[in-house]
CSV table of C-alpha atoms in Angstrom, one decimal:
chain,number,residue,atom,x,y,z
A,22,UNK,CA,97.0,-69.9,31.5
A,23,UNK,CA,98.1,-67.4,34.1
A,24,UNK,CA,96.6,-64.1,35.1
A,25,UNK,CA,99.2,-63.0,37.6
A,26,UNK,CA,102.6,-63.3,39.1
A,27,UNK,CA,104.2,-65.3,41.8
A,28,UNK,CA,106.8,-62.7,42.7
A,29,UNK,CA,105.5,-60.2,45.2
A,30,UNK,CA,108.0,-57.5,44.2
A,31,UNK,CA,106.6,-57.6,40.7
A,32,UNK,CA,103.0,-57.6,41.6
A,33,UNK,CA,102.2,-54.1,40.3
A,34,UNK,CA,103.2,-54.4,36.7
A,35,UNK,CA,102.2,-58.1,36.5
A,36,UNK,CA,98.6,-57.2,37.2
A,37,UNK,CA,98.4,-55.5,33.8
A,38,UNK,CA,100.9,-57.7,32.0
A,39,UNK,CA,98.3,-60.3,31.0
A,40,UNK,CA,95.0,-58.3,31.2
A,41,UNK,CA,91.9,-59.2,29.2
A,42,UNK,CA,89.1,-57.1,27.6
A,43,UNK,CA,85.4,-57.5,26.9
A,44,UNK,CA,83.4,-56.6,23.8
A,45,UNK,CA,80.1,-57.3,22.1
A,46,UNK,CA,79.5,-58.7,18.7
A,47,UNK,CA,78.6,-55.2,17.5
A,48,UNK,CA,82.0,-53.8,18.5
A,49,UNK,CA,83.9,-55.3,15.6
A,50,UNK,CA,84.6,-51.9,13.9
A,51,UNK,CA,85.6,-50.4,17.3
A,52,UNK,CA,88.0,-53.3,17.8
A,53,UNK,CA,89.6,-52.7,14.4
A,54,UNK,CA,90.0,-49.0,15.3
A,55,UNK,CA,91.6,-49.9,18.7
A,56,UNK,CA,93.7,-52.8,17.5
A,57,UNK,CA,97.0,-50.9,17.3
A,58,UNK,CA,96.7,-50.0,21.0
A,59,UNK,CA,96.1,-53.6,22.2
A,60,UNK,CA,99.0,-56.0,22.7
A,61,UNK,CA,99.0,-59.0,20.4
A,62,UNK,CA,97.7,-62.1,22.0
A,63,UNK,CA,95.4,-60.3,24.4
A,64,UNK,CA,92.4,-62.3,25.4
A,65,UNK,CA,89.2,-60.6,24.3
A,66,UNK,CA,85.9,-62.0,25.6
A,67,UNK,CA,83.0,-61.7,23.2
A,68,UNK,CA,79.6,-61.6,24.9
A,69,UNK,CA,76.6,-63.7,23.8
A,70,UNK,CA,73.6,-61.3,23.7
A,71,UNK,CA,70.0,-62.1,22.9
A,72,UNK,CA,69.6,-59.6,20.0
A,73,UNK,CA,72.5,-61.0,18.0
A,74,UNK,CA,72.3,-63.4,15.0
A,75,UNK,CA,74.4,-66.5,14.9
A,76,UNK,CA,76.4,-64.9,12.1
A,77,UNK,CA,77.2,-61.9,14.2
A,78,UNK,CA,78.3,-64.1,17.1
A,79,UNK,CA,80.8,-65.8,14.8
A,80,UNK,CA,82.0,-62.7,13.0
A,81,UNK,CA,83.3,-61.1,16.2
A,82,UNK,CA,85.6,-64.0,17.3
A,83,UNK,CA,86.8,-64.3,13.6
A,84,UNK,CA,87.8,-60.6,13.7
A,85,UNK,CA,89.5,-61.0,17.1
A,86,UNK,CA,91.6,-63.8,15.8
A,87,UNK,CA,92.4,-62.1,12.5
A,88,UNK,CA,93.7,-59.0,14.3
A,89,UNK,CA,96.1,-61.2,16.3
A,90,UNK,CA,94.3,-61.5,19.6
A,91,UNK,CA,92.9,-64.5,21.5
A,92,UNK,CA,89.1,-64.8,21.1
A,93,UNK,CA,87.1,-66.0,24.1
A,94,UNK,CA,83.5,-66.4,22.9
A,95,UNK,CA,80.8,-66.4,25.6
A,96,UNK,CA,78.2,-69.2,25.6
A,97,UNK,CA,75.0,-68.2,27.3
A,98,UNK,CA,73.3,-71.4,28.6
A,99,UNK,CA,69.8,-70.1,29.1
A,100,UNK,CA,69.8,-68.4,25.7
A,101,UNK,CA,70.4,-71.6,23.8
A,102,UNK,CA,67.2,-73.0,22.3
A,103,UNK,CA,68.4,-76.5,21.6
A,104,UNK,CA,71.4,-78.9,21.7
A,105,UNK,CA,71.7,-78.3,17.9
A,106,UNK,CA,72.1,-74.6,18.4
A,107,UNK,CA,75.0,-75.2,20.8
A,108,UNK,CA,76.7,-77.7,18.4
A,109,UNK,CA,76.3,-75.4,15.5
A,110,UNK,CA,77.8,-72.5,17.4
A,111,UNK,CA,80.7,-74.7,18.6
A,112,UNK,CA,81.2,-76.1,15.1
A,113,UNK,CA,81.3,-72.5,13.7
A,114,UNK,CA,83.9,-71.5,16.3
A,115,UNK,CA,86.0,-74.6,15.4
A,116,UNK,CA,85.8,-73.7,11.7
A,117,UNK,CA,87.1,-70.2,12.6
A,118,UNK,CA,89.9,-71.6,14.7
A,119,UNK,CA,88.3,-69.8,17.7
A,120,UNK,CA,87.2,-72.7,19.9
A,121,UNK,CA,90.2,-73.2,22.3
A,122,UNK,CA,88.9,-70.8,24.9
A,123,UNK,CA,85.2,-70.1,25.8
A,124,UNK,CA,83.4,-68.4,28.6
A,125,UNK,CA,80.4,-70.3,30.0
A,126,UNK,CA,77.7,-68.2,31.6
A,127,UNK,CA,74.1,-68.8,32.6
A,128,UNK,CA,72.8,-65.6,31.0
A,129,UNK,CA,70.1,-63.1,31.7
A,130,UNK,CA,66.9,-65.0,30.9
A,131,UNK,CA,65.2,-66.1,34.1
A,132,UNK,CA,63.8,-69.2,32.4
A,133,UNK,CA,66.0,-71.4,30.1
A,134,UNK,CA,65.0,-71.1,26.4
A,135,UNK,CA,66.2,-74.6,25.9
A,136,UNK,CA,67.8,-77.6,27.6
A,137,UNK,CA,70.6,-75.8,29.4
A,138,UNK,CA,69.7,-74.1,32.7
A,139,UNK,CA,73.2,-72.9,33.7
A,140,UNK,CA,76.9,-72.9,32.8
A,141,UNK,CA,77.4,-76.1,34.7
A,142,UNK,CA,75.1,-77.9,32.3
A,143,UNK,CA,77.2,-76.6,29.4
A,144,UNK,CA,80.4,-78.1,31.0
A,145,UNK,CA,78.7,-81.3,31.9
A,146,UNK,CA,77.2,-81.8,28.4
A,147,UNK,CA,80.6,-83.0,27.1
A,148,UNK,CA,80.1,-81.1,23.9
A,149,UNK,CA,82.8,-78.4,24.7
A,150,UNK,CA,85.7,-80.9,24.5
A,151,UNK,CA,84.2,-82.6,21.4
A,152,UNK,CA,84.5,-79.4,19.5
A,153,UNK,CA,88.0,-78.6,20.7
A,154,UNK,CA,87.5,-76.4,23.7
A,155,UNK,CA,90.4,-76.6,26.1
A,156,UNK,CA,89.9,-73.7,28.5
A,157,UNK,CA,86.6,-72.5,30.1
A,158,UNK,CA,86.1,-69.3,31.9
A,159,UNK,CA,83.4,-69.0,34.6
A,160,UNK,CA,81.8,-66.2,36.5
A,161,UNK,CA,82.5,-65.0,40.1
A,162,UNK,CA,80.4,-62.5,42.1
A,163,UNK,CA,82.4,-60.8,45.0
A,164,UNK,CA,79.3,-58.7,45.8
A,165,UNK,CA,76.8,-61.4,45.3
A,166,UNK,CA,74.1,-61.6,42.6
A,167,UNK,CA,70.9,-59.6,42.5
A,168,UNK,CA,68.6,-62.6,42.4
A,169,UNK,CA,70.8,-65.7,43.3
A,170,UNK,CA,71.4,-66.4,47.0
A,171,UNK,CA,75.0,-66.5,48.2
A,172,UNK,CA,75.0,-70.2,49.2
A,173,UNK,CA,73.8,-71.1,45.7
A,174,UNK,CA,76.6,-69.1,44.1
A,175,UNK,CA,79.2,-70.7,46.3
A,176,UNK,CA,77.9,-74.2,45.6
A,177,UNK,CA,77.8,-73.5,41.8
A,178,UNK,CA,81.3,-72.2,41.8
A,179,UNK,CA,82.6,-75.3,43.5
A,180,UNK,CA,80.7,-77.6,41.3
A,181,UNK,CA,81.9,-75.9,38.2
A,182,UNK,CA,85.5,-76.0,39.3
A,183,UNK,CA,85.2,-79.7,40.1
A,184,UNK,CA,83.5,-80.4,36.7
A,185,UNK,CA,86.2,-78.7,34.8
A,186,UNK,CA,88.9,-80.8,36.6
A,187,UNK,CA,87.0,-84.0,36.0
A,188,UNK,CA,86.7,-83.4,32.3
A,189,UNK,CA,90.4,-82.4,31.9
A,190,UNK,CA,89.6,-78.7,31.1
A,191,UNK,CA,91.6,-75.9,32.4
A,192,UNK,CA,89.6,-73.0,33.8
A,193,UNK,CA,89.6,-69.5,35.2
A,194,UNK,CA,87.2,-67.1,37.0
A,195,UNK,CA,86.3,-63.7,35.8
A,196,UNK,CA,84.5,-61.6,38.4
A,197,UNK,CA,81.7,-59.1,38.1
A,198,UNK,CA,83.1,-55.6,38.1
A,199,UNK,CA,83.2,-53.6,41.4
A,200,UNK,CA,84.6,-50.5,43.0
A,201,UNK,CA,85.8,-51.9,46.3
A,202,UNK,CA,89.2,-53.6,46.5
A,203,UNK,CA,88.6,-54.9,50.0
A,204,UNK,CA,85.4,-56.7,49.0
A,205,UNK,CA,87.1,-58.3,46.0
A,206,UNK,CA,90.2,-59.6,47.9
A,207,UNK,CA,88.1,-60.9,50.8
A,208,UNK,CA,86.0,-62.8,48.3
A,209,UNK,CA,89.1,-64.3,46.6
A,210,UNK,CA,90.4,-65.4,50.0
A,211,UNK,CA,87.1,-67.2,50.5
A,212,UNK,CA,87.5,-68.8,47.1
A,213,UNK,CA,90.9,-70.1,48.1
A,214,UNK,CA,89.6,-71.2,51.5
A,215,UNK,CA,87.2,-73.5,49.6
A,216,UNK,CA,90.1,-75.2,47.8
A,217,UNK,CA,89.4,-73.5,44.4
A,218,UNK,CA,92.8,-72.6,42.9
A,219,UNK,CA,91.6,-71.3,39.4
A,220,UNK,CA,93.2,-68.1,38.3
A,221,UNK,CA,91.0,-65.1,39.0
A,222,UNK,CA,90.5,-62.1,36.6
A,223,UNK,CA,89.3,-59.2,38.6
A,224,UNK,CA,86.6,-57.3,36.8
A,225,UNK,CA,87.5,-53.7,36.5
A,226,UNK,CA,85.6,-51.0,34.5
A,227,UNK,CA,87.7,-49.2,31.9
A,228,UNK,CA,87.5,-45.4,32.0
A,229,UNK,CA,84.0,-44.2,31.4
A,230,UNK,CA,81.4,-41.6,32.3
A,231,UNK,CA,80.4,-41.5,35.9
A,232,UNK,CA,76.7,-41.7,35.1
A,233,UNK,CA,77.3,-44.7,32.8
A,234,UNK,CA,79.3,-46.5,35.5
A,235,UNK,CA,76.6,-45.9,38.1
A,236,UNK,CA,73.8,-47.1,35.7
A,237,UNK,CA,75.7,-50.4,35.1
A,238,UNK,CA,76.4,-50.8,38.8
A,239,UNK,CA,72.7,-50.4,39.6
A,240,UNK,CA,71.9,-53.0,37.0
A,241,UNK,CA,74.3,-55.6,38.3
A,242,UNK,CA,73.9,-54.9,42.0
A,243,UNK,CA,77.3,-53.4,42.5
A,244,UNK,CA,77.8,-51.3,45.6
A,245,UNK,CA,78.3,-47.5,45.1
A,246,UNK,CA,77.9,-46.1,48.6
A,247,UNK,CA,79.4,-42.6,49.2
A,248,UNK,CA,82.5,-44.1,50.9
A,249,UNK,CA,83.1,-46.6,48.1
A,250,UNK,CA,82.5,-44.0,45.4
A,251,UNK,CA,85.0,-41.6,47.0
A,252,UNK,CA,87.6,-44.3,47.5
A,253,UNK,CA,87.3,-45.3,43.8
A,254,UNK,CA,87.3,-41.8,42.5
A,255,UNK,CA,83.7,-41.5,41.5
A,256,UNK,CA,82.2,-38.0,41.9
A,257,UNK,CA,78.6,-38.4,42.8
A,258,UNK,CA,78.3,-34.6,42.6
A,259,UNK,CA,79.5,-34.6,39.0
A,260,UNK,CA,77.7,-37.3,37.0
A,261,UNK,CA,78.9,-35.7,33.7
A,262,UNK,CA,82.5,-36.4,34.6
A,263,UNK,CA,84.6,-39.5,33.9
A,264,UNK,CA,86.4,-42.0,36.1
A,265,UNK,CA,89.2,-44.5,35.5
A,266,UNK,CA,90.4,-47.4,37.7
A,267,UNK,CA,93.7,-45.7,38.7
A,268,UNK,CA,93.0,-45.7,42.4
A,269,UNK,CA,91.4,-49.2,42.4
A,270,UNK,CA,94.5,-50.7,40.7
A,271,UNK,CA,96.9,-49.0,43.0
A,272,UNK,CA,95.0,-50.2,46.1
A,273,UNK,CA,94.7,-53.7,44.6
A,274,UNK,CA,98.5,-53.8,44.0
A,275,UNK,CA,99.2,-52.7,47.5
A,276,UNK,CA,96.9,-55.2,49.1
A,277,UNK,CA,97.5,-58.2,46.9
A,278,UNK,CA,99.4,-61.1,48.5
A,279,UNK,CA,100.0,-64.1,46.2
A,280,UNK,CA,100.3,-66.4,49.2
A,281,UNK,CA,96.7,-65.6,50.2
A,282,UNK,CA,95.1,-64.7,46.9
A,283,UNK,CA,96.9,-66.9,44.4
A,284,UNK,CA,97.0,-66.3,40.6
A,285,UNK,CA,95.2,-62.9,40.0
A,286,UNK,CA,95.0,-60.5,37.0
A,287,UNK,CA,92.7,-57.9,35.6
A,288,UNK,CA,89.7,-58.1,33.2
A,289,UNK,CA,88.5,-54.8,31.8
A,290,UNK,CA,84.8,-54.2,31.1
A,291,UNK,CA,85.0,-51.6,28.3
A,292,UNK,CA,81.9,-49.5,29.2
A,293,UNK,CA,83.6,-46.4,27.8
A,294,UNK,CA,84.8,-48.1,24.6
A,295,UNK,CA,87.6,-50.5,23.6
A,296,UNK,CA,89.9,-47.7,22.4
A,297,UNK,CA,89.5,-45.6,25.5
A,298,UNK,CA,90.3,-48.7,27.7
A,299,UNK,CA,93.3,-49.8,25.5
A,300,UNK,CA,94.7,-46.3,25.5
A,301,UNK,CA,94.3,-46.0,29.3
A,302,UNK,CA,96.1,-49.2,29.9
A,303,UNK,CA,98.9,-48.2,27.6
A,304,UNK,CA,99.4,-44.8,29.2
A,305,UNK,CA,98.9,-45.9,32.8
A,306,UNK,CA,102.3,-45.6,34.7
A,307,UNK,CA,102.6,-49.2,35.8
A,308,UNK,CA,105.8,-48.4,37.7
A,309,UNK,CA,103.7,-46.5,40.2
A,310,UNK,CA,102.1,-49.8,41.3
A,311,UNK,CA,104.1,-51.0,44.2
């Protein structure tokens, strides 16, 4: 699995050649409406929210696969109430032919609702391989986490990368979204400096309303200083406006160096909707990325 390119001259277009998208279980109808604008085979991550039923969590990956895309179901460790709940979910994914790729995340609850305290415990359980999982995505936080200290995040990332290698699973990192290219690339260099070579999908917001983007940024501890906002293209004076990642991707393409940053691609958080993001990617003049 590769997110990016090894040829520096082709960096621009390659960043969007193998992008991925994110949706919730409730976005099935929206995915169907957007399907004609999304390249077949695109990886689509399906979140694991607390207000969803087990049936809904399986219906979304089923639809993703039926429409010709690659489902990447999330598994939220701290939301799982028992080992049986995990095995039932994995068995359901296997029955749907949607178990090859998963994304392991700790999840929002501060206290585990069952035996799994974090995504590492999911990987170490051995259950993923038993049910046919071959590739596991894990989280990265270029701007840190609102409640988890930096040294804990770094330790966890290294331990998860090691655990995947020991268990014969391929892996990748998807970062929290952000608006500052320099922060993201500095973090990726630090990842490589720690000997972690997993591909990195840089989290990027799809086009969305400025107010909505700022609300999500505040929720996840993402920096939105006046200088960062201006550089990204966010108008703090016009919260009713919209913003896309045009400038971010051009700046990313210009600064990206495969020798220092390794295998890199783009993962879109579809805050403004799947169709809006898919249409934006399709229309974006990739030849302008140099």
